[in-house]
């Protein structure tokens, strides 16, 4: 056998071993990260991969720092490890600027504690209950005793 034949056999052997190792190696999973493409007129495309842990049953996942001008139809969720294992039941987009009333609207029908300032020798008090309404500078709480307590914004600390 000449040296060129040996070289070809070694070269073919290397190629065969590379092909076999490539066939048996696992396809690497994409890593978390962000890709951004910026266009004219304040338009950009963002592709983001995140690792999320889910518990059995329903889960709520919140993403903060999302652009206010996001196009909801452009949002896509795909489970890369098992596409049938996770299903999106609902997506919500809340962009309102945070102020007292927009924050309180999120707590309607939820348990809250409001500190009511006292005056003079009255040190004030905490009022616990379910927030029924927050409007016109007043907060209406249904206390555990079943009473409705109306608290004016001017006396809250």
PDB file of C-alpha atoms in Angstrom:
ATOM      1  CA  UNK A   1       0.000   0.000   0.000  1.00  0.00           C
ATOM      2  CA  UNK A   2       1.360   3.394  -0.951  1.00  0.00           C
ATOM      3  CA  UNK A   3       1.364   6.437   1.311  1.00  0.00           C
ATOM      4  CA  UNK A   4      -1.502   8.041  -0.601  1.00  0.00           C
ATOM      5  CA  UNK A   5      -3.673   4.978   0.026  1.00  0.00           C
ATOM      6  CA  UNK A   6      -2.800   5.036   3.748  1.00  0.00           C
ATOM      7  CA  UNK A   7      -3.590   8.754   3.845  1.00  0.00           C
ATOM      8  CA  UNK A   8      -6.962   8.150   2.204  1.00  0.00           C
ATOM      9  CA  UNK A   9      -7.792   5.346   4.639  1.00  0.00           C
ATOM     10  CA  UNK A  10      -6.819   7.484   7.623  1.00  0.00           C
ATOM     11  CA  UNK A  11      -8.780  10.443   6.215  1.00  0.00           C
ATOM     12  CA  UNK A  12     -11.853   8.245   5.575  1.00  0.00           C
ATOM     13  CA  UNK A  13     -11.497   6.738   9.042  1.00  0.00           C
ATOM     14  CA  UNK A  14     -11.426  10.230  10.614  1.00  0.00           C
ATOM     15  CA  UNK A  15     -14.478  11.318   8.605  1.00  0.00           C
ATOM     16  CA  UNK A  16     -16.342   8.134   9.564  1.00  0.00           C
ATOM     17  CA  UNK A  17     -15.553   8.569  13.261  1.00  0.00           C
ATOM     18  CA  UNK A  18     -16.667  12.233  13.098  1.00  0.00           C
ATOM     19  CA  UNK A  19     -19.918  11.221  11.392  1.00  0.00           C
ATOM     20  CA  UNK A  20     -20.584   8.486  13.972  1.00  0.00           C
ATOM     21  CA  UNK A  21     -19.851  10.794  16.925  1.00  0.00           C
ATOM     22  CA  UNK A  22     -22.067  13.515  15.430  1.00  0.00           C
ATOM     23  CA  UNK A  23     -24.903  11.021  14.946  1.00  0.00           C
ATOM     24  CA  UNK A  24     -24.774   9.876  18.570  1.00  0.00           C
ATOM     25  CA  UNK A  25     -24.244  13.252  20.204  1.00  0.00           C
ATOM     26  CA  UNK A  26     -27.315  15.036  21.564  1.00  0.00           C
ATOM     27  CA  UNK A  27     -28.507  18.165  19.884  1.00  0.00           C
ATOM     28  CA  UNK A  28     -27.645  20.987  22.286  1.00  0.00           C
ATOM     29  CA  UNK A  29     -30.629  22.866  23.706  1.00  0.00           C
ATOM     30  CA  UNK A  30     -30.694  26.594  22.954  1.00  0.00           C
ATOM     31  CA  UNK A  31     -29.460  28.640  25.881  1.00  0.00           C
ATOM     32  CA  UNK A  32     -31.373  31.509  27.474  1.00  0.00           C
ATOM     33  CA  UNK A  33     -30.652  34.862  25.888  1.00  0.00           C
ATOM     34  CA  UNK A  34     -32.001  37.866  24.043  1.00  0.00           C
ATOM     35  CA  UNK A  35     -31.734  38.792  20.381  1.00  0.00           C
ATOM     36  CA  UNK A  36     -32.799  42.257  19.202  1.00  0.00           C
ATOM     37  CA  UNK A  37     -33.285  43.609  15.694  1.00  0.00           C
ATOM     38  CA  UNK A  38     -33.973  47.367  15.535  1.00  0.00           C
ATOM     39  CA  UNK A  39     -35.825  48.939  12.622  1.00  0.00           C
ATOM     40  CA  UNK A  40     -36.897  52.497  11.765  1.00  0.00           C
ATOM     41  CA  UNK A  41     -39.863  54.301  13.345  1.00  0.00           C
ATOM     42  CA  UNK A  42     -39.431  52.947  16.882  1.00  0.00           C
ATOM     43  CA  UNK A  43     -39.948  49.332  15.834  1.00  0.00           C
ATOM     44  CA  UNK A  44     -37.882  46.401  17.063  1.00  0.00           C
ATOM     45  CA  UNK A  45     -38.128  42.639  17.141  1.00  0.00           C
ATOM     46  CA  UNK A  46     -37.049  40.938  20.352  1.00  0.00           C
ATOM     47  CA  UNK A  47     -36.490  37.211  20.597  1.00  0.00           C
ATOM     48  CA  UNK A  48     -35.944  35.979  24.114  1.00  0.00           C
ATOM     49  CA  UNK A  49     -35.336  32.519  25.505  1.00  0.00           C
ATOM     50  CA  UNK A  50     -35.839  31.934  29.222  1.00  0.00           C
ATOM     51  CA  UNK A  51     -35.580  28.908  31.433  1.00  0.00           C
ATOM     52  CA  UNK A  52     -38.745  28.548  33.507  1.00  0.00           C
ATOM     53  CA  UNK A  53     -39.618  26.058  36.201  1.00  0.00           C
ATOM     54  CA  UNK A  54     -43.247  24.950  36.345  1.00  0.00           C
ATOM     55  CA  UNK A  55     -45.048  23.229  39.167  1.00  0.00           C
ATOM     56  CA  UNK A  56     -47.670  20.571  38.466  1.00  0.00           C
ATOM     57  CA  UNK A  57     -51.013  22.265  37.706  1.00  0.00           C
ATOM     58  CA  UNK A  58     -51.678  25.913  36.917  1.00  0.00           C
ATOM     59  CA  UNK A  59     -48.854  28.445  37.170  1.00  0.00           C
ATOM     60  CA  UNK A  60     -48.766  32.220  36.868  1.00  0.00           C
ATOM     61  CA  UNK A  61     -45.679  33.681  35.223  1.00  0.00           C
ATOM     62  CA  UNK A  62     -45.164  37.454  35.194  1.00  0.00           C
ATOM     63  CA  UNK A  63     -42.720  39.277  32.963  1.00  0.00           C
ATOM     64  CA  UNK A  64     -41.868  42.842  33.926  1.00  0.00           C
ATOM     65  CA  UNK A  65     -40.103  45.508  31.879  1.00  0.00           C
ATOM     66  CA  UNK A  66     -42.105  44.741  28.736  1.00  0.00           C
ATOM     67  CA  UNK A  67     -42.418  47.540  26.195  1.00  0.00           C
ATOM     68  CA  UNK A  68     -45.705  49.422  26.447  1.00  0.00           C
ATOM     69  CA  UNK A  69     -46.124  49.355  22.662  1.00  0.00           C
ATOM     70  CA  UNK A  70     -45.784  45.572  22.365  1.00  0.00           C
ATOM     71  CA  UNK A  71     -47.998  43.962  19.766  1.00  0.00           C
ATOM     72  CA  UNK A  72     -49.821  41.226  21.701  1.00  0.00           C
ATOM     73  CA  UNK A  73     -50.244  39.070  18.588  1.00  0.00           C
ATOM     74  CA  UNK A  74     -46.467  38.921  18.230  1.00  0.00           C
ATOM     75  CA  UNK A  75     -45.948  37.149  21.570  1.00  0.00           C
ATOM     76  CA  UNK A  76     -45.268  33.456  21.192  1.00  0.00           C
ATOM     77  CA  UNK A  77     -44.597  30.827  23.849  1.00  0.00           C
ATOM     78  CA  UNK A  78     -43.094  27.459  23.079  1.00  0.00           C
ATOM     79  CA  UNK A  79     -41.888  24.793  25.492  1.00  0.00           C
ATOM     80  CA  UNK A  80     -38.651  23.504  23.963  1.00  0.00           C
ATOM     81  CA  UNK A  81     -38.308  20.411  26.149  1.00  0.00           C
ATOM     82  CA  UNK A  82     -41.854  19.010  25.732  1.00  0.00           C
ATOM     83  CA  UNK A  83     -44.260  21.029  23.589  1.00  0.00           C
ATOM     84  CA  UNK A  84     -47.327  19.121  24.832  1.00  0.00           C
ATOM     85  CA  UNK A  85     -46.439  19.480  28.528  1.00  0.00           C
ATOM     86  CA  UNK A  86     -47.209  23.208  28.848  1.00  0.00           C
ATOM     87  CA  UNK A  87     -50.257  25.075  27.575  1.00  0.00           C
ATOM     88  CA  UNK A  88     -50.894  28.832  27.776  1.00  0.00           C
ATOM     89  CA  UNK A  89     -54.412  29.422  29.141  1.00  0.00           C
ATOM     90  CA  UNK A  90     -54.389  33.216  29.257  1.00  0.00           C
ATOM     91  CA  UNK A  91     -52.124  36.185  28.469  1.00  0.00           C
ATOM     92  CA  UNK A  92     -52.644  39.661  29.908  1.00  0.00           C
ATOM     93  CA  UNK A  93     -50.836  42.915  29.217  1.00  0.00           C
ATOM     94  CA  UNK A  94     -50.958  45.636  31.861  1.00  0.00           C
ATOM     95  CA  UNK A  95     -49.183  48.830  30.878  1.00  0.00           C
ATOM     96  CA  UNK A  96     -50.755  51.464  33.064  1.00  0.00           C
ATOM     97  CA  UNK A  97     -48.370  53.828  34.759  1.00  0.00           C
ATOM     98  CA  UNK A  98     -48.104  53.178  38.455  1.00  0.00           C
ATOM     99  CA  UNK A  99     -49.965  55.669  40.561  1.00  0.00           C
ATOM    100  CA  UNK A 100     -52.005  55.178  43.696  1.00  0.00           C
ATOM    101  CA  UNK A 101     -55.290  54.444  41.939  1.00  0.00           C
ATOM    102  CA  UNK A 102     -53.965  52.128  39.223  1.00  0.00           C
ATOM    103  CA  UNK A 103     -52.121  50.169  41.890  1.00  0.00           C
ATOM    104  CA  UNK A 104     -55.169  49.960  44.154  1.00  0.00           C
ATOM    105  CA  UNK A 105     -57.394  48.801  41.264  1.00  0.00           C
ATOM    106  CA  UNK A 106     -55.305  45.639  41.168  1.00  0.00           C
ATOM    107  CA  UNK A 107     -56.254  44.939  44.797  1.00  0.00           C
ATOM    108  CA  UNK A 108     -60.028  45.247  44.441  1.00  0.00           C
ATOM    109  CA  UNK A 109     -61.642  42.164  46.059  1.00  0.00           C
ATOM    110  CA  UNK A 110     -58.355  41.253  47.776  1.00  0.00           C
ATOM    111  CA  UNK A 111     -57.344  41.435  51.432  1.00  0.00           C
ATOM    112  CA  UNK A 112     -55.408  44.616  52.335  1.00  0.00           C
ATOM    113  CA  UNK A 113     -54.271  46.452  55.444  1.00  0.00           C
ATOM    114  CA  UNK A 114     -54.474  50.255  55.506  1.00  0.00           C
ATOM    115  CA  UNK A 115     -52.868  52.361  58.190  1.00  0.00           C
ATOM    116  CA  UNK A 116     -55.132  55.258  59.203  1.00  0.00           C
ATOM    117  CA  UNK A 117     -53.293  58.204  60.734  1.00  0.00           C
ATOM    118  CA  UNK A 118     -54.448  59.492  64.054  1.00  0.00           C
ATOM    119  CA  UNK A 119     -54.383  63.054  65.343  1.00  0.00           C
ATOM    120  CA  UNK A 120     -53.443  64.448  68.747  1.00  0.00           C
ATOM    121  CA  UNK A 121     -53.248  61.644  71.290  1.00  0.00           C
ATOM    122  CA  UNK A 122     -54.808  59.158  68.836  1.00  0.00           C
ATOM    123  CA  UNK A 123     -51.896  57.107  67.498  1.00  0.00           C
ATOM    124  CA  UNK A 124     -53.814  55.797  64.496  1.00  0.00           C
ATOM    125  CA  UNK A 125     -54.845  52.264  63.605  1.00  0.00           C
ATOM    126  CA  UNK A 126     -54.552  49.510  61.035  1.00  0.00           C
ATOM    127  CA  UNK A 127     -57.711  48.557  59.200  1.00  0.00           C
ATOM    128  CA  UNK A 128     -57.799  45.030  57.699  1.00  0.00           C
ATOM    129  CA  UNK A 129     -60.334  43.896  55.176  1.00  0.00           C
ATOM    130  CA  UNK A 130     -61.283  43.251  51.576  1.00  0.00           C
ATOM    131  CA  UNK A 131     -60.852  46.313  49.363  1.00  0.00           C
ATOM    132  CA  UNK A 132     -64.260  46.883  47.764  1.00  0.00           C
ATOM    133  CA  UNK A 133     -63.555  50.183  45.996  1.00  0.00           C
ATOM    134  CA  UNK A 134     -60.928  52.894  45.581  1.00  0.00           C
ATOM    135  CA  UNK A 135     -62.312  56.074  44.020  1.00  0.00           C
ATOM    136  CA  UNK A 136     -62.533  59.813  44.547  1.00  0.00           C
ATOM    137  CA  UNK A 137     -59.867  59.687  47.255  1.00  0.00           C
ATOM    138  CA  UNK A 138     -61.843  57.178  49.334  1.00  0.00           C
ATOM    139  CA  UNK A 139     -61.192  53.521  50.021  1.00  0.00           C
ATOM    140  CA  UNK A 140     -64.002  51.187  50.990  1.00  0.00           C
ATOM    141  CA  UNK A 141     -63.023  48.126  53.004  1.00  0.00           C
ATOM    142  CA  UNK A 142     -65.267  45.290  54.078  1.00  0.00           C
ATOM    143  CA  UNK A 143     -63.943  44.277  57.492  1.00  0.00           C
ATOM    144  CA  UNK A 144     -64.018  40.774  58.967  1.00  0.00           C
ATOM    145  CA  UNK A 145     -67.030  41.790  61.054  1.00  0.00           C
ATOM    146  CA  UNK A 146     -68.940  42.496  57.824  1.00  0.00           C
ATOM    147  CA  UNK A 147     -68.921  46.293  58.226  1.00  0.00           C
ATOM    148  CA  UNK A 148     -67.991  48.648  55.419  1.00  0.00           C
ATOM    149  CA  UNK A 149     -65.371  51.172  56.454  1.00  0.00           C
ATOM    150  CA  UNK A 150     -64.839  54.243  54.276  1.00  0.00           C
ATOM    151  CA  UNK A 151     -61.359  55.722  54.612  1.00  0.00           C
ATOM    152  CA  UNK A 152     -60.462  59.094  53.119  1.00  0.00           C
ATOM    153  CA  UNK A 153     -57.135  59.285  51.287  1.00  0.00           C
ATOM    154  CA  UNK A 154     -56.186  62.349  53.333  1.00  0.00           C
ATOM    155  CA  UNK A 155     -55.884  60.346  56.554  1.00  0.00           C
ATOM    156  CA  UNK A 156     -53.778  57.459  55.243  1.00  0.00           C
ATOM    157  CA  UNK A 157     -50.113  57.330  55.981  1.00  0.00           C
TER     158      UNK A 157
END
